[in-house]
CSV table of C-alpha atoms and ligand atoms in Angstrom, one decimal:
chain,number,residue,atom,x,y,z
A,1,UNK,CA,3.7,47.2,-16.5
A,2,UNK,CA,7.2,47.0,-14.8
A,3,UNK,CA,5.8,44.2,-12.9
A,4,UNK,CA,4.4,42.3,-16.1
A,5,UNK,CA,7.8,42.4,-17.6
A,6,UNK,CA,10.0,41.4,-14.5
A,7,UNK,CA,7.6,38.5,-14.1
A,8,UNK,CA,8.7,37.9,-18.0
A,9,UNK,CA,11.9,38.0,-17.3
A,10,UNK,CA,11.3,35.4,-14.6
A,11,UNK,CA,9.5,32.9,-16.5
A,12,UNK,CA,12.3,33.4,-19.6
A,13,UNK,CA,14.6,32.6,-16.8
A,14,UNK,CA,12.8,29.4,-15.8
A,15,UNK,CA,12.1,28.3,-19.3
A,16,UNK,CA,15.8,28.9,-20.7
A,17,UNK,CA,17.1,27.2,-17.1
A,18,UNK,CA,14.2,23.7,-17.4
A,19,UNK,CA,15.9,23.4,-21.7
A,20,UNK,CA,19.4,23.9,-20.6
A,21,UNK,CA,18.8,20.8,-17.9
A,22,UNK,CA,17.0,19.0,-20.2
A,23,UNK,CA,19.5,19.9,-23.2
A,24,UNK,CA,22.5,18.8,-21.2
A,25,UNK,CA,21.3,16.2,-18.3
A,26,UNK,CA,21.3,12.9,-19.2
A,27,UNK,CA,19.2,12.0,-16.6
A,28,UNK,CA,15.8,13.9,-16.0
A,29,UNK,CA,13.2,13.2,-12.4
A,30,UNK,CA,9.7,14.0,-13.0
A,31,UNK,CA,6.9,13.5,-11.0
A,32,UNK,CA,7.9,13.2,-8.0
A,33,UNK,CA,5.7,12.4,-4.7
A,34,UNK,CA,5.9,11.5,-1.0
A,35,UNK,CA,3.0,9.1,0.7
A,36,UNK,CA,1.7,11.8,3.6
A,37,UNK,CA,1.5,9.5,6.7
A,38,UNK,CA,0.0,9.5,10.1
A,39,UNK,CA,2.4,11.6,12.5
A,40,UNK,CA,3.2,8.7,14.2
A,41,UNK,CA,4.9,7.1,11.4
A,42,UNK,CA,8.3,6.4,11.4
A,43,UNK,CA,8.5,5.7,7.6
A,44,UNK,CA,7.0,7.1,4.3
A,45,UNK,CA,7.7,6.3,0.5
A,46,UNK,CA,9.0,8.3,-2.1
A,47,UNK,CA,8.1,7.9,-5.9
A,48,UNK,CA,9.0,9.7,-9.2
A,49,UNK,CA,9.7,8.8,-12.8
A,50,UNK,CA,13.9,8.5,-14.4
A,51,UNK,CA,14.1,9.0,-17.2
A,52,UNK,CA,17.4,8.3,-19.3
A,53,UNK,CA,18.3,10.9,-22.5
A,54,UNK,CA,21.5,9.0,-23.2
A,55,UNK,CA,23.1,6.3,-24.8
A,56,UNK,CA,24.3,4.5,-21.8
A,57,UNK,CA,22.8,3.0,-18.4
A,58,UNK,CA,22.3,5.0,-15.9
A,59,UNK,CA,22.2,3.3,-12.7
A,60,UNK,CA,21.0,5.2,-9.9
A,61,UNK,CA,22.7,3.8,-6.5
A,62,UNK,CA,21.3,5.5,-3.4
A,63,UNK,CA,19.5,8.4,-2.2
A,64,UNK,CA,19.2,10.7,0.7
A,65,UNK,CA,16.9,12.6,2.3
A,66,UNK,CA,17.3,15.1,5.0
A,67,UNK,CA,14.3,14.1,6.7
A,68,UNK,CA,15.1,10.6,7.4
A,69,UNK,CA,17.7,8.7,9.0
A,70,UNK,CA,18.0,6.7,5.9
A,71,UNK,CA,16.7,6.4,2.1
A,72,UNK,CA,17.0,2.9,0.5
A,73,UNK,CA,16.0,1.9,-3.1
A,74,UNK,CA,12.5,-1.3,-2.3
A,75,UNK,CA,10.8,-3.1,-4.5
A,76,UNK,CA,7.3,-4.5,-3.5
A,77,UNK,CA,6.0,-7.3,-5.5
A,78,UNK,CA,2.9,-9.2,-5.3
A,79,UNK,CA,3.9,-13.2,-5.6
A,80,UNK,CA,0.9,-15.2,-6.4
A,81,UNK,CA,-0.9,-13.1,-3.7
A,82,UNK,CA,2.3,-12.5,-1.5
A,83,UNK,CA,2.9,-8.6,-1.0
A,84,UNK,CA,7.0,-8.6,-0.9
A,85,UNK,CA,9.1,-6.0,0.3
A,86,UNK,CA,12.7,-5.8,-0.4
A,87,UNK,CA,15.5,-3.8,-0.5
A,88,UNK,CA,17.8,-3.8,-4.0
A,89,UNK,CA,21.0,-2.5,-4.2
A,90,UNK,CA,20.6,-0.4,-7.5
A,91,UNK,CA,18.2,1.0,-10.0
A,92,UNK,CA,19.7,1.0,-13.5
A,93,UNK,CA,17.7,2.7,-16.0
A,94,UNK,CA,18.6,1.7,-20.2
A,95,UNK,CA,19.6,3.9,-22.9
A,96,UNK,CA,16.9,6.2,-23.8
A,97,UNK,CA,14.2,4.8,-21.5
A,98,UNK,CA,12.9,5.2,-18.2
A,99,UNK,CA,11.9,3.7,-15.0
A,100,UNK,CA,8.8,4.7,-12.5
A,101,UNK,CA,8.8,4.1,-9.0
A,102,UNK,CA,5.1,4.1,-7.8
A,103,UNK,CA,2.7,1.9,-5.0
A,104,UNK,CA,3.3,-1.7,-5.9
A,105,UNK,CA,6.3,-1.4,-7.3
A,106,UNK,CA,9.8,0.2,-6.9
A,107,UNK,CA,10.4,3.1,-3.8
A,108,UNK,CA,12.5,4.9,-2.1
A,109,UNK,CA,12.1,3.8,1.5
A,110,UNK,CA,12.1,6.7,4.1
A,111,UNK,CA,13.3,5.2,7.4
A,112,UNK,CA,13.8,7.2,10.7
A,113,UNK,CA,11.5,9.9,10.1
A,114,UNK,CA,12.6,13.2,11.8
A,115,UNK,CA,9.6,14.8,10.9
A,116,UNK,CA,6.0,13.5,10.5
A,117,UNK,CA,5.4,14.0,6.3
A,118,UNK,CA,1.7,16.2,6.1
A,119,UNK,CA,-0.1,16.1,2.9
A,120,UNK,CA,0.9,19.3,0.8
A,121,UNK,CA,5.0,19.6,2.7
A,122,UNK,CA,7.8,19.7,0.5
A,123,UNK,CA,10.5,16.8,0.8
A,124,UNK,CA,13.9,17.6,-0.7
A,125,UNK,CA,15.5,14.0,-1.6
A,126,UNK,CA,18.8,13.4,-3.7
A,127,UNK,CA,19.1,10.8,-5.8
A,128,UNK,CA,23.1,9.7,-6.3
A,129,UNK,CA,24.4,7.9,-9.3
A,130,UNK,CA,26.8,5.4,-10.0
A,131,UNK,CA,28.6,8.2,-12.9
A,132,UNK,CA,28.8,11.0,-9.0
A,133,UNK,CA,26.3,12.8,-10.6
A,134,UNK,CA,23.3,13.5,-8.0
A,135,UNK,CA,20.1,15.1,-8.7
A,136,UNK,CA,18.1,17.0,-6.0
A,137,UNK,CA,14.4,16.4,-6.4
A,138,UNK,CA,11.2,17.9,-4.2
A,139,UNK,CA,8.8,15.8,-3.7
A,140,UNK,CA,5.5,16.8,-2.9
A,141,UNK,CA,3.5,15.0,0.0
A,142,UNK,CA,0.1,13.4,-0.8
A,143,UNK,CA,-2.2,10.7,0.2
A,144,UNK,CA,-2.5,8.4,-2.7
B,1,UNK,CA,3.1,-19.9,-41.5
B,2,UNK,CA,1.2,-16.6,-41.4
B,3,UNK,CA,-2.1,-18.5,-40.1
B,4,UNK,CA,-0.1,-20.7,-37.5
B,5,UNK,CA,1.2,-17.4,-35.5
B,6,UNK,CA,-1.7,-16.2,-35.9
B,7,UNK,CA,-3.6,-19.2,-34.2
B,8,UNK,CA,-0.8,-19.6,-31.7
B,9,UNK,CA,-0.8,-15.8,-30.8
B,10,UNK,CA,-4.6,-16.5,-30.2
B,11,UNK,CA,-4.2,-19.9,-27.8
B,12,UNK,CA,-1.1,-18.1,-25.9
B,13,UNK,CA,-3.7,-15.0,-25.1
B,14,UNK,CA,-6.3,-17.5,-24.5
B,15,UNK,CA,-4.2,-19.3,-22.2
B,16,UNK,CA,-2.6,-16.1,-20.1
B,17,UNK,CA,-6.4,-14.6,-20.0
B,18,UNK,CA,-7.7,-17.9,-17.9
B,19,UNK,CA,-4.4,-18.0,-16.1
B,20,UNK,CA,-5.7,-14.4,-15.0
B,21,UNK,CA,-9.3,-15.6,-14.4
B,22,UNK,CA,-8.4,-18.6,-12.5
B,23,UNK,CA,-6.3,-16.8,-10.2
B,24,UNK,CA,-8.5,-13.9,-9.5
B,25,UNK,CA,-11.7,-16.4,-9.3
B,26,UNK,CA,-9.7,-18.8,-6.5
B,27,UNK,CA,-8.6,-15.8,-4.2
B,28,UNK,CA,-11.9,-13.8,-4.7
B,29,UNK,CA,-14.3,-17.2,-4.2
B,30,UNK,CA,-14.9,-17.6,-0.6
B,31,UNK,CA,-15.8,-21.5,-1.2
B,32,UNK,CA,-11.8,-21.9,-2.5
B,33,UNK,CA,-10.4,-21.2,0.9
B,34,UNK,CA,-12.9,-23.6,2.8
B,35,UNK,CA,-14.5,-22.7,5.9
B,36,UNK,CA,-12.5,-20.0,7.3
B,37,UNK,CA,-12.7,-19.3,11.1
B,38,UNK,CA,-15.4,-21.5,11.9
B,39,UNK,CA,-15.7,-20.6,15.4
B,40,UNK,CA,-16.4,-17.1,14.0
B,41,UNK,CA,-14.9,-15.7,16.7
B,42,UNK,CA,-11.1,-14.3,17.6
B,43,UNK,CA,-9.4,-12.1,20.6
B,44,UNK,CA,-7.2,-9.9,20.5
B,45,UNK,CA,-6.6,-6.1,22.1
B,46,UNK,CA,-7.7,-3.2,20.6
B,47,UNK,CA,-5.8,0.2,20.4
B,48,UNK,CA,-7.2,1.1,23.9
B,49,UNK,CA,-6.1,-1.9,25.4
B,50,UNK,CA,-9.6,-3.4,25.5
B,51,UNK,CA,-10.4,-7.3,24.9
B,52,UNK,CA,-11.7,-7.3,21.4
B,53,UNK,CA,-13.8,-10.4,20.0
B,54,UNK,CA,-14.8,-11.2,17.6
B,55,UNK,CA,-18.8,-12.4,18.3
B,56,UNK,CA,-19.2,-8.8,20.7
B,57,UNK,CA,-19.6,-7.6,16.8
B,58,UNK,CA,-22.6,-9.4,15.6
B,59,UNK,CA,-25.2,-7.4,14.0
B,60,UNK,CA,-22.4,-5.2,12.2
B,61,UNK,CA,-20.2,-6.4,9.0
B,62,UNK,CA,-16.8,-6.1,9.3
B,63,UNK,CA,-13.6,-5.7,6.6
B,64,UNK,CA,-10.7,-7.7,8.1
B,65,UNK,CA,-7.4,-6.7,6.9
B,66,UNK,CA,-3.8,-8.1,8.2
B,67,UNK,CA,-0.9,-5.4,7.8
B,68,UNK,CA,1.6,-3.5,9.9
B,69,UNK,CA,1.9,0.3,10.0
B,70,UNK,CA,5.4,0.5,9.0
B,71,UNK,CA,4.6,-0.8,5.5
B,72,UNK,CA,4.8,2.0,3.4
B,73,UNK,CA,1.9,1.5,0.4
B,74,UNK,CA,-0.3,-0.9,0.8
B,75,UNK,CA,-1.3,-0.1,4.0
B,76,UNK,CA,-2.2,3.5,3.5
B,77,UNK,CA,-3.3,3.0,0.3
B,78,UNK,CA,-5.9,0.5,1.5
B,79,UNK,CA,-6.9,2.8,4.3
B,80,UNK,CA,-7.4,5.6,2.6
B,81,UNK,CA,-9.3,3.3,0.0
B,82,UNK,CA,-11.7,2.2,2.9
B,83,UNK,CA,-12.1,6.0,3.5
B,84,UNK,CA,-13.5,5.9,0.3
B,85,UNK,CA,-15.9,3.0,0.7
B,86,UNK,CA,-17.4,4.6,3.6
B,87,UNK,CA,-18.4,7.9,1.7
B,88,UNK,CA,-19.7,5.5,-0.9
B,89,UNK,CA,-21.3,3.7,1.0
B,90,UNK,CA,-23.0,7.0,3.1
B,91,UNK,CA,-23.9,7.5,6.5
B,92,UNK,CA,-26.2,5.0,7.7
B,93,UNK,CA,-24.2,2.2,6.8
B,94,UNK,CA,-20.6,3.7,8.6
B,95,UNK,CA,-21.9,2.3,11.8
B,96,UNK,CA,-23.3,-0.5,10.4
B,97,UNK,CA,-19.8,-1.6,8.9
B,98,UNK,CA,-16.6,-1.9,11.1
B,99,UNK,CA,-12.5,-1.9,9.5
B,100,UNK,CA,-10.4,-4.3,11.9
B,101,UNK,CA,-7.0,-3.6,10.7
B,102,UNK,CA,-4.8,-6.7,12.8
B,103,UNK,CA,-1.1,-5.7,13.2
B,104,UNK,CA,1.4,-8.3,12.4
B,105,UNK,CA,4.1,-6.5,13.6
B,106,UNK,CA,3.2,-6.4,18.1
B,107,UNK,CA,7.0,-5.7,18.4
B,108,UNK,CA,6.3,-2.5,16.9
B,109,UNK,CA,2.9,-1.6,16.7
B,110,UNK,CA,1.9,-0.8,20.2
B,111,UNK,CA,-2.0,0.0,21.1
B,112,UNK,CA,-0.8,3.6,21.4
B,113,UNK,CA,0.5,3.4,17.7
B,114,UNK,CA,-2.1,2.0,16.2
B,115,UNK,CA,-4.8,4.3,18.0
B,116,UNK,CA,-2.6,7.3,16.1
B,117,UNK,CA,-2.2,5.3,12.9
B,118,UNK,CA,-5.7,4.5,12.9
B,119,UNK,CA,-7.3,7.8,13.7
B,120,UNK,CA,-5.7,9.7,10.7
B,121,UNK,CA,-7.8,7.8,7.9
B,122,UNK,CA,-11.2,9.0,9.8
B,123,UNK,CA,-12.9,5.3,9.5
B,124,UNK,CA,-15.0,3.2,11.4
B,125,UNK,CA,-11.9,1.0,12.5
B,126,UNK,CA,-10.2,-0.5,15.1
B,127,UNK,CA,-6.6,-1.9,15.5
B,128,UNK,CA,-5.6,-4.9,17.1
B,129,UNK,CA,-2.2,-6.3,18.5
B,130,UNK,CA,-1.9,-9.3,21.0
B,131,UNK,CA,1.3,-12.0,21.2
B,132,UNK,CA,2.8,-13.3,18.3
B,133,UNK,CA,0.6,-16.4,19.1
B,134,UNK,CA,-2.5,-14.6,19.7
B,135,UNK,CA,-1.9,-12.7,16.1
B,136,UNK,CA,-1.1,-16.2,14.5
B,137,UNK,CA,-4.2,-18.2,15.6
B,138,UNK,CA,-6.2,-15.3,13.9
B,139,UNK,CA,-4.1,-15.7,10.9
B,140,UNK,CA,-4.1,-19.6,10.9
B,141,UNK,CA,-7.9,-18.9,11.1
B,142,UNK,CA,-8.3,-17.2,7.9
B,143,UNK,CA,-5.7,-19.5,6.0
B,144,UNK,CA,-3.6,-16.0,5.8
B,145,UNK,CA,-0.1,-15.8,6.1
B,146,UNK,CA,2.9,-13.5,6.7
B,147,UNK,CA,6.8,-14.0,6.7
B,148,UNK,CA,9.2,-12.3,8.6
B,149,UNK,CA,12.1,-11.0,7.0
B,150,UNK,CA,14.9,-10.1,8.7
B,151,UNK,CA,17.8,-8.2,7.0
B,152,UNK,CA,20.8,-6.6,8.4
B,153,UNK,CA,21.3,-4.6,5.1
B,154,UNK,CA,18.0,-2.1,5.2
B,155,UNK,CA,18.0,0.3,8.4
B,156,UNK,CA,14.2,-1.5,8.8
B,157,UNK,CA,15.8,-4.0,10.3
B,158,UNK,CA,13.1,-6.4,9.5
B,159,UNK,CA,10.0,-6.7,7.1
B,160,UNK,CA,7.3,-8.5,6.4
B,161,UNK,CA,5.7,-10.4,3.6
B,162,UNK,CA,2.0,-11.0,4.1
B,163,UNK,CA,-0.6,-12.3,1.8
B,164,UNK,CA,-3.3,-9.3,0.2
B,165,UNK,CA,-6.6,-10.2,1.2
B,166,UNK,CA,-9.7,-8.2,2.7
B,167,UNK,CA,-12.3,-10.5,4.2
B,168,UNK,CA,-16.1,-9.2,4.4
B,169,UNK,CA,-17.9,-10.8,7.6
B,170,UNK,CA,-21.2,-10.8,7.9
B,171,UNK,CA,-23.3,-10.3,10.9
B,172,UNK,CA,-23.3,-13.1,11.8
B,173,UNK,CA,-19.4,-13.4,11.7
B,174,UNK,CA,-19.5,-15.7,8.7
B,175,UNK,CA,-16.6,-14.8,5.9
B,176,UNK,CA,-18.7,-14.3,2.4
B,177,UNK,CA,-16.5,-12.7,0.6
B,178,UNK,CA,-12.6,-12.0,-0.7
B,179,UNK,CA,-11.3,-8.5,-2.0
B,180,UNK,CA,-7.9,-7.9,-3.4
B,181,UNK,CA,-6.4,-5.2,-1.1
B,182,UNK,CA,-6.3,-3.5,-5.1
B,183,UNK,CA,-9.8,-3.5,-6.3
B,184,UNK,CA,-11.3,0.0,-6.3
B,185,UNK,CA,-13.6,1.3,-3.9
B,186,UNK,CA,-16.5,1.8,-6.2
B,187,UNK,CA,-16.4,-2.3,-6.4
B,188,UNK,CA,-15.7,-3.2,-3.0
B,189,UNK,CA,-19.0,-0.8,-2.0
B,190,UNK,CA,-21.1,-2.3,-4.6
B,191,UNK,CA,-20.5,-5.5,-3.5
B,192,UNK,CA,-21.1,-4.2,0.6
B,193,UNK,CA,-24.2,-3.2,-0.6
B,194,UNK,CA,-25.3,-6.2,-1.8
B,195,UNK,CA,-24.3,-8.1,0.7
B,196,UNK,CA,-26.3,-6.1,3.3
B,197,UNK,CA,-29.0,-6.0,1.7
B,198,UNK,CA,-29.0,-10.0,1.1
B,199,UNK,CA,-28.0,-10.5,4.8
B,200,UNK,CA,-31.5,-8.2,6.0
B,201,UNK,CA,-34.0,-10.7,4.1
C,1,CU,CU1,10.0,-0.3,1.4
């Protein structure tokens, strides 16, 4: 019984804590997900939904990820049958909307691996924006 | 005015659906491209170092792809894709069907790195390097093509753009047919299957 209402307590916690962040931040990550790679790779990708809950742009300007020597915002486009990579500079994401990075489209490049990424690991990533805010995220590892 | 947007709202989706069509119909019909690699044959090395050609592989059908392992969807994505394909496609036909995944990128895909890249998707494949020449008379030979971008602002260094297409050979080594490195599995085996059994009578 004392156990059933500590694990209350717990999950008041959580669910008080997950409305005050989405009560107060402006920007919210959901989603989020690593491509598990070979353990020879150097590189992975990293994907997730933004989402804006204010008025204004938000423009997300870099990440970082403890795991790799460096994090940059890609885009991939297919061009009339031409798979493009590059890198952009920023992400901005309008008033009240949102913007998903997924296979095909917008990533967050891992470069420099440290660490092979295994289907089911945990890789902590920040995101930092233009405003200083940054936003840790965990993505979870998975083969697409 | 009502009946005119209406009409022109139909002729505009008319027009994008065939845009669609027509560009899905030219990459995916075999006959658009020509004869591709009419020698049906190629060398290049495999991820053990071995001379790989191309006409040592009659008898089996193959899946070409063109790619390089640090390319971070795609690549894996189609892989694990093929994985996919295989256990559609069951156990008889695995040996029967052979992945040749051809590295663009020999500056950094050694034989070594491929083997490793290669043996984590558990397919039927093999993974072949050779000179930039080498690579590019394959690529010439299946009216592919890839770009090399280099770019001092990413850490990559450099990148590539290459062109999305997965060629199914025939046992005899002749190219008869053109997959989007996108289409799901279920389509690409269906269309295996028939194939094969086409190829047997
Ligand atoms: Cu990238």
């Amino acid at each position: 019984m004392r156990k059933l209402l500590c694990l209350t307590g717990v999950f008041a916690l959580l669910a008080s804590s997950a409305a005050y962040a989405a009560a107060a931040g402006k920007i919210s990550v959901t989603d989020a997900w690593v491509q598990a790679m070979p353990p020879s790779s150097s590189i992975s990708a990293a994907y997730m939904t933004i989402t804006n809950n204010s008025s204004q742009n938000v423009v997300l300007s870099s990440a970082s990820c403890d795991i790799a020597g460096a994090a940059e915002i890609h885009q991939m486009k297919d061009d009339g049958g031409m798979m493009r990579m590059s890198m952009v500079a920023s992400l901005t994401i309008p008033p009240q909307g949102k913007v998903t990075l997924k296979p095909g489209g917008y990533h967050l490049m891992l470069i420099d691996l440290k660490k092979p990424v295994n289907n089911g690991d945990v890789v902590p990533i920040s995101l930092h924006f233009k405003d200083g805010e940054t936003i840790k995220v965990n993505a979870h590892a998975r083969n697409q | 005015m009502r009946v005119i947007n209406k009409f022109s709202l139909v002729l505009l989706l008319g027009v994008c659906l065939s845009a669609v069509n027509c560009t899905k119909q030219v990459a995916q019909s075999v006959s658009g491209y020509g004869v591709l690699n009419p020698q049906r044959d190629f060398v290049l090395h495999d991820q053990d170092g071995r001379i790989f050609h191309l006409k040592d592989h009659r008898g089996q059908m193959v899946l070409l792809f063109f790619g390089y392992t640090s390319c971070p969807d795609i690549c894996p994505t189609t892989l694990s894709k093929l994985a996919r394909v295989y256990e559609l496609l069951g156990p008889q036909m695995r040996s029967q069907l052979l992945t040749v995944f051809v590295s663009i990128d020999p500056q950094r895909d050694t034989p070594q790195k491929l083997k490793e890249y290669l043996r984590y998707f558990k397919i039927n494949a093999v993974g072949l390097t050779g000179t930039k020449a080498e690579i590019d008379t394959v690529i010439n030979a299946y009216k592919a093509s890839y770009t090399k971008e280099e770019t001092s602002s990413s850490a990559m260094g450099y990148m590539f753009d290459h062109t999305d297409l997965l060629y199914l050979i025939d046992r005899r080594g002749k190219t008869i047919h053109l997959f989007h490195l996108e289409d799901p599995a279920e389509q690409i085996a269906k269309i295996i299957q028939g194939k094969a059994a086409l190829s047997h009578g």
